[in-house]
Coordinates of C-alpha atoms and ligand atoms in Angstrom, one line a residue:
M320 CA 0.0 0.0 0.0
V321 CA 1.4 3.4 -0.9
A322 CA 0.5 6.6 0.9
D323 CA 2.1 10.0 0.2
G324 CA 4.4 8.3 -2.2
R325 CA 5.7 6.0 0.5
R326 CA 5.0 2.3 1.4
I327 CA 3.1 1.9 4.7
G328 CA 5.5 0.6 7.3
D329 CA 8.2 3.0 6.3
S330 CA 9.9 5.1 9.0
L331 CA 8.0 8.3 9.9
V332 CA 9.3 11.3 11.7
I333 CA 6.9 14.2 12.6
L334 CA 8.0 17.6 13.9
T335 CA 5.4 19.9 15.5
G336 CA 5.5 23.5 16.6
A337 CA 3.3 26.0 18.3
G338 CA 0.7 25.9 15.4
M339 CA -0.1 22.4 16.6
S340 CA -1.5 23.7 19.9
A341 CA -2.9 27.0 18.5
D342 CA -6.4 25.5 18.1
S343 CA -6.3 24.4 21.7
G344 CA -5.9 28.0 22.8
V345 CA -2.1 28.1 23.4
P346 CA -0.6 31.2 21.8
T347 CA 2.0 30.8 19.1
F348 CA 5.3 32.8 19.4
R349 CA 5.6 34.8 16.2
A350 CA 2.2 36.4 16.0
A351 CA 1.9 39.7 14.1
D352 CA 3.3 41.8 17.0
G353 CA 6.4 39.6 17.3
L354 CA 6.0 39.8 21.0
W355 CA 5.5 36.7 23.0
E356 CA 2.6 37.2 25.3
G357 CA 3.7 40.8 25.8
H358 CA 7.3 40.0 26.4
R359 CA 10.4 40.3 24.2
V360 CA 11.7 36.8 23.8
E361 CA 15.2 37.9 24.9
E362 CA 13.7 38.9 28.3
V363 CA 12.0 35.6 29.1
A364 CA 13.7 32.9 27.0
T365 CA 17.4 33.3 27.5
P366 CA 19.8 32.4 30.3
E367 CA 20.8 36.1 30.4
G368 CA 17.2 37.2 30.8
F369 CA 16.8 34.7 33.7
A370 CA 20.0 36.0 35.4
R371 CA 18.8 39.6 34.9
D372 CA 15.3 39.1 36.2
P373 CA 14.5 35.7 37.6
A374 CA 11.2 36.9 39.0
L375 CA 9.9 38.0 35.6
V376 CA 11.0 34.7 33.9
H377 CA 9.4 32.6 36.7
A378 CA 6.2 34.6 36.5
F379 CA 6.1 34.1 32.7
Y380 CA 6.5 30.3 32.9
D381 CA 4.4 30.0 36.0
A382 CA 1.5 31.6 34.1
R383 CA 2.0 29.4 31.0
R384 CA 2.2 26.3 33.2
A385 CA -1.0 27.3 35.0
H386 CA -2.7 27.9 31.6
L387 CA -2.2 24.2 30.7
A388 CA -5.1 23.4 33.1
A389 CA -7.4 25.5 30.9
V390 CA -6.6 23.9 27.5
E391 CA -7.2 20.5 26.0
P392 CA -5.6 18.5 23.2
N393 CA -7.3 19.2 19.8
A394 CA -8.3 16.8 17.0
G395 CA -4.8 17.2 15.5
H396 CA -3.1 16.0 18.7
L397 CA -5.6 13.1 18.9
A398 CA -5.0 12.2 15.2
L399 CA -1.2 12.0 15.8
A400 CA -1.7 9.7 18.8
R401 CA -3.9 7.4 16.6
L402 CA -1.2 7.4 13.9
E403 CA 1.4 6.4 16.4
R404 CA -0.8 3.5 17.6
E405 CA -1.7 2.3 14.1
W406 CA 1.5 3.0 12.0
P407 CA 3.2 -0.3 11.3
G408 CA 6.7 1.2 10.8
N409 CA 9.1 3.2 13.0
F410 CA 7.5 6.4 14.4
L411 CA 8.9 9.4 16.2
L412 CA 7.1 12.6 17.2
V413 CA 9.5 15.5 17.9
T414 CA 7.9 18.6 19.3
Q415 CA 9.3 22.1 19.8
N416 CA 6.3 22.7 22.1
V417 CA 6.7 22.7 25.9
D418 CA 3.0 22.0 26.6
D419 CA 1.7 18.5 27.6
L420 CA -1.0 18.3 24.9
H421 CA 0.7 15.5 22.9
E422 CA 1.0 13.4 26.0
R423 CA -2.6 14.1 27.1
A424 CA -3.7 13.0 23.6
G425 CA -1.9 9.7 24.1
S426 CA 1.4 10.2 22.2
E427 CA 4.2 8.2 23.8
R428 CA 7.1 8.0 21.3
L429 CA 7.7 11.7 21.8
I430 CA 10.7 14.0 22.3
H431 CA 10.3 17.5 23.8
M432 CA 13.4 19.0 22.1
H433 CA 12.8 22.4 23.8
G434 CA 12.0 21.0 27.3
E435 CA 8.7 21.0 29.1
L436 CA 6.7 23.5 31.2
Q437 CA 5.9 20.8 33.7
R438 CA 9.5 20.0 34.6
G439 CA 12.1 21.9 36.8
W440 CA 15.9 21.8 36.8
C441 CA 17.8 22.3 40.0
L442 CA 21.0 24.2 39.3
A443 CA 22.4 23.2 42.8
C444 CA 22.2 19.4 42.2
D445 CA 21.5 19.2 38.5
H446 CA 18.3 17.1 39.1
R447 CA 15.5 17.5 36.5
L448 CA 12.1 16.7 37.9
P449 CA 8.4 17.0 37.3
W450 CA 7.0 20.3 38.4
A451 CA 3.2 20.9 38.1
G452 CA 2.5 24.0 40.2
A453 CA 4.1 27.5 40.5
M454 CA 7.9 27.5 40.7
G455 CA 8.9 31.1 41.6
E456 CA 12.2 32.3 43.0
G457 CA 11.8 30.5 46.3
A458 CA 11.2 27.0 44.9
V459 CA 12.8 24.2 47.1
C460 CA 14.4 21.3 45.3
P461 CA 12.8 18.1 46.5
A462 CA 16.1 16.3 45.7
C463 CA 18.6 18.4 47.5
A464 CA 16.4 20.9 49.5
A465 CA 18.3 23.9 48.0
T466 CA 16.1 27.0 47.8
G467 CA 15.8 29.4 44.9
Q468 CA 18.0 27.3 42.6
V469 CA 15.2 25.7 40.5
R470 CA 14.7 27.0 37.0
P471 CA 12.2 25.9 34.3
D472 CA 13.5 22.9 32.4
I473 CA 13.0 24.8 29.1
V474 CA 15.7 25.1 26.4
W475 CA 16.3 28.8 26.0
F476 CA 17.9 30.6 23.1
G477 CA 21.6 29.8 23.1
E478 CA 21.1 26.5 24.8
M479 CA 21.4 23.0 23.2
P480 CA 18.0 21.3 22.4
Y481 CA 17.5 17.9 24.0
Q482 CA 18.1 14.4 22.5
M483 CA 19.6 15.8 19.3
D484 CA 21.5 12.6 18.6
R485 CA 18.4 10.5 18.8
I486 CA 16.5 13.0 16.6
D487 CA 19.3 13.2 14.0
E488 CA 19.4 9.4 13.8
A489 CA 15.7 9.1 13.3
I490 CA 15.6 11.8 10.5
R491 CA 18.6 10.2 8.7
T492 CA 16.8 6.9 8.5
C493 CA 13.2 8.1 7.8
D494 CA 11.2 7.7 4.6
L495 CA 8.6 10.3 5.4
F496 CA 9.2 13.6 7.3
V497 CA 6.2 15.7 8.2
S498 CA 6.4 19.2 9.7
I499 CA 3.3 20.6 11.4
G500 CA 2.6 24.1 12.8
T501 CA 6.0 25.6 12.8
S502 CA 7.3 28.7 11.1
G503 CA 10.7 27.3 10.3
A504 CA 12.3 30.3 12.0
V505 CA 14.4 28.6 14.7
Y506 CA 17.2 26.1 14.2
P507 CA 18.1 23.3 14.6
A508 CA 14.4 22.3 14.1
A509 CA 14.2 24.4 11.0
G510 CA 17.0 22.5 9.4
F511 CA 15.5 19.0 9.9
V512 CA 13.7 19.1 6.5
Q513 CA 17.0 19.6 4.7
T514 CA 18.5 16.5 6.4
A515 CA 15.4 14.5 5.5
R516 CA 15.6 15.6 1.9
Y517 CA 19.3 14.8 1.8
V518 CA 18.6 11.2 2.8
G519 CA 15.8 10.9 0.2
A520 CA 12.8 11.1 2.5
R521 CA 9.5 12.5 1.2
C522 CA 8.8 15.8 3.0
L523 CA 5.3 17.1 3.7
E524 CA 4.4 20.4 5.5
L525 CA 1.0 21.0 7.2
N526 CA 0.7 24.6 8.3
L527 CA -1.6 27.6 8.4
D528 CA 0.8 29.6 6.3
P529 CA 3.8 28.5 4.2
S530 CA 6.8 28.3 6.6
Q531 CA 10.2 29.8 5.9
G532 CA 11.4 26.4 4.7
S533 CA 8.5 25.6 2.4
I534 CA 10.7 25.4 -0.6
F535 CA 12.3 22.3 0.9
F536 CA 9.1 20.3 1.1
D537 CA 7.7 18.1 -1.6
E538 CA 4.2 19.1 -0.6
T539 CA 2.7 21.9 1.6
R540 CA -0.9 21.7 2.7
L541 CA -2.3 24.9 4.2
G542 CA -5.0 24.9 7.0
R543 CA -5.6 24.6 10.7
A544 CA -3.9 21.7 12.3
S545 CA -7.1 20.6 14.0
E546 CA -8.6 20.1 10.6
I547 CA -5.9 19.1 8.2
V548 CA -3.9 16.8 10.5
P549 CA -6.9 14.4 11.1
R550 CA -7.7 14.5 7.4
W551 CA -4.0 13.6 6.5
V552 CA -3.9 10.8 9.1
D553 CA -7.2 9.3 7.8
E554 CA -5.7 9.4 4.3
L555 CA -2.5 7.8 5.4
L556 CA -4.1 5.0 7.5
D557 CA -7.3 4.4 5.7
Ligands
LIG684 N1 -2.8 25.3 12.6 C1 -1.6 25.1 11.9 N2 -0.6 26.0 11.9 C2 -0.8 27.2 12.6 C3 -2.0 27.5 13.3 C4 -3.0 26.5 13.2 N3 -4.2 26.7 13.9 N4 -1.8 28.7 13.9 C5 -0.6 29.1 13.5 N5 0.0 28.2 12.8 C6 1.4 28.3 12.2 C7 1.9 29.7 11.8 O1 1.5 29.9 10.5 C8 3.4 29.6 12.1 O2 4.0 29.1 10.9 O3 2.2 27.8 13.3 C9 3.5 28.5 13.1 C10 3.9 29.0 14.5 O4 5.2 29.6 14.4 P1 5.9 30.1 15.7 O5 5.0 31.0 16.4 O6 7.2 30.6 15.2 O7 6.2 28.8 16.6 P2 7.3 27.7 16.3 O8 7.6 27.5 14.9 O9 6.8 26.5 17.1 O10 8.6 28.4 17.1 C11 9.7 27.5 17.2 O11 10.7 29.2 18.6 O12 10.5 30.8 20.2 C12 11.0 29.5 19.9 O13 11.3 27.8 21.4 C13 10.3 28.5 20.8 O14 9.6 26.3 20.1 C14 9.6 27.6 19.7 C15 10.4 27.9 18.5

């Protein structure tokens, strides 16, 4: 059986970005005003910004973590979890998103390359640990009891994304690479499609608008992820 020009059972790698969660009510980053929920990215998403004003950064991430309770996975998240369950070949979902919507939809073979809102990182003992509630400057590390040394376990600009070796290996051996809901503005994720092309994978983009890397894709389908992702998964599986 052939789907999207590939035999079912081939290796599939999917990359998602903020557009995947937009229909769940989670704001994307590069909206028209270029601000990120009223903040310059440099203020709240860099180690320098955290060193300069830890209270501002904690407040920003505490608010986004709290907002997770108010949002639900959308039909696009649920479709990707179904695809993972029913896809006969290798499957890996790499997300740039730090929300937990893929997990809540049932995705398991999942890498959060930019970290997760619901994890903390103690700079005193280097432990990384689940963190559901507010963190703030006075957070106490449950592992070493240090106070005020816990930061969000989020990959900030200038820091190395997580599990890049595993991601690179998956992309270099995939037959189908699908990018969903990302602007292609931030590397290394924005370069994944070029690696996939280099190894001969078919490359498909599902996005509201053409991304900055659209030229590298064999096919681009425009629309809202909650609508076009389920349609694509039905096509692929059925
Ligand atoms: N359905 C599908 N795509 C959508 C939707 C939607 N409902 N709404 C927006 N989009 C698309 C936009 O067209 C845009 O291309 O999602 C993309 C969102 O782009 P960004 O806001 O740049 O988010 P993302 O690409 O995930 O950013 C990458 O940048 O700031 C860093 O670490 C942060 O992980 C983030 C990274």
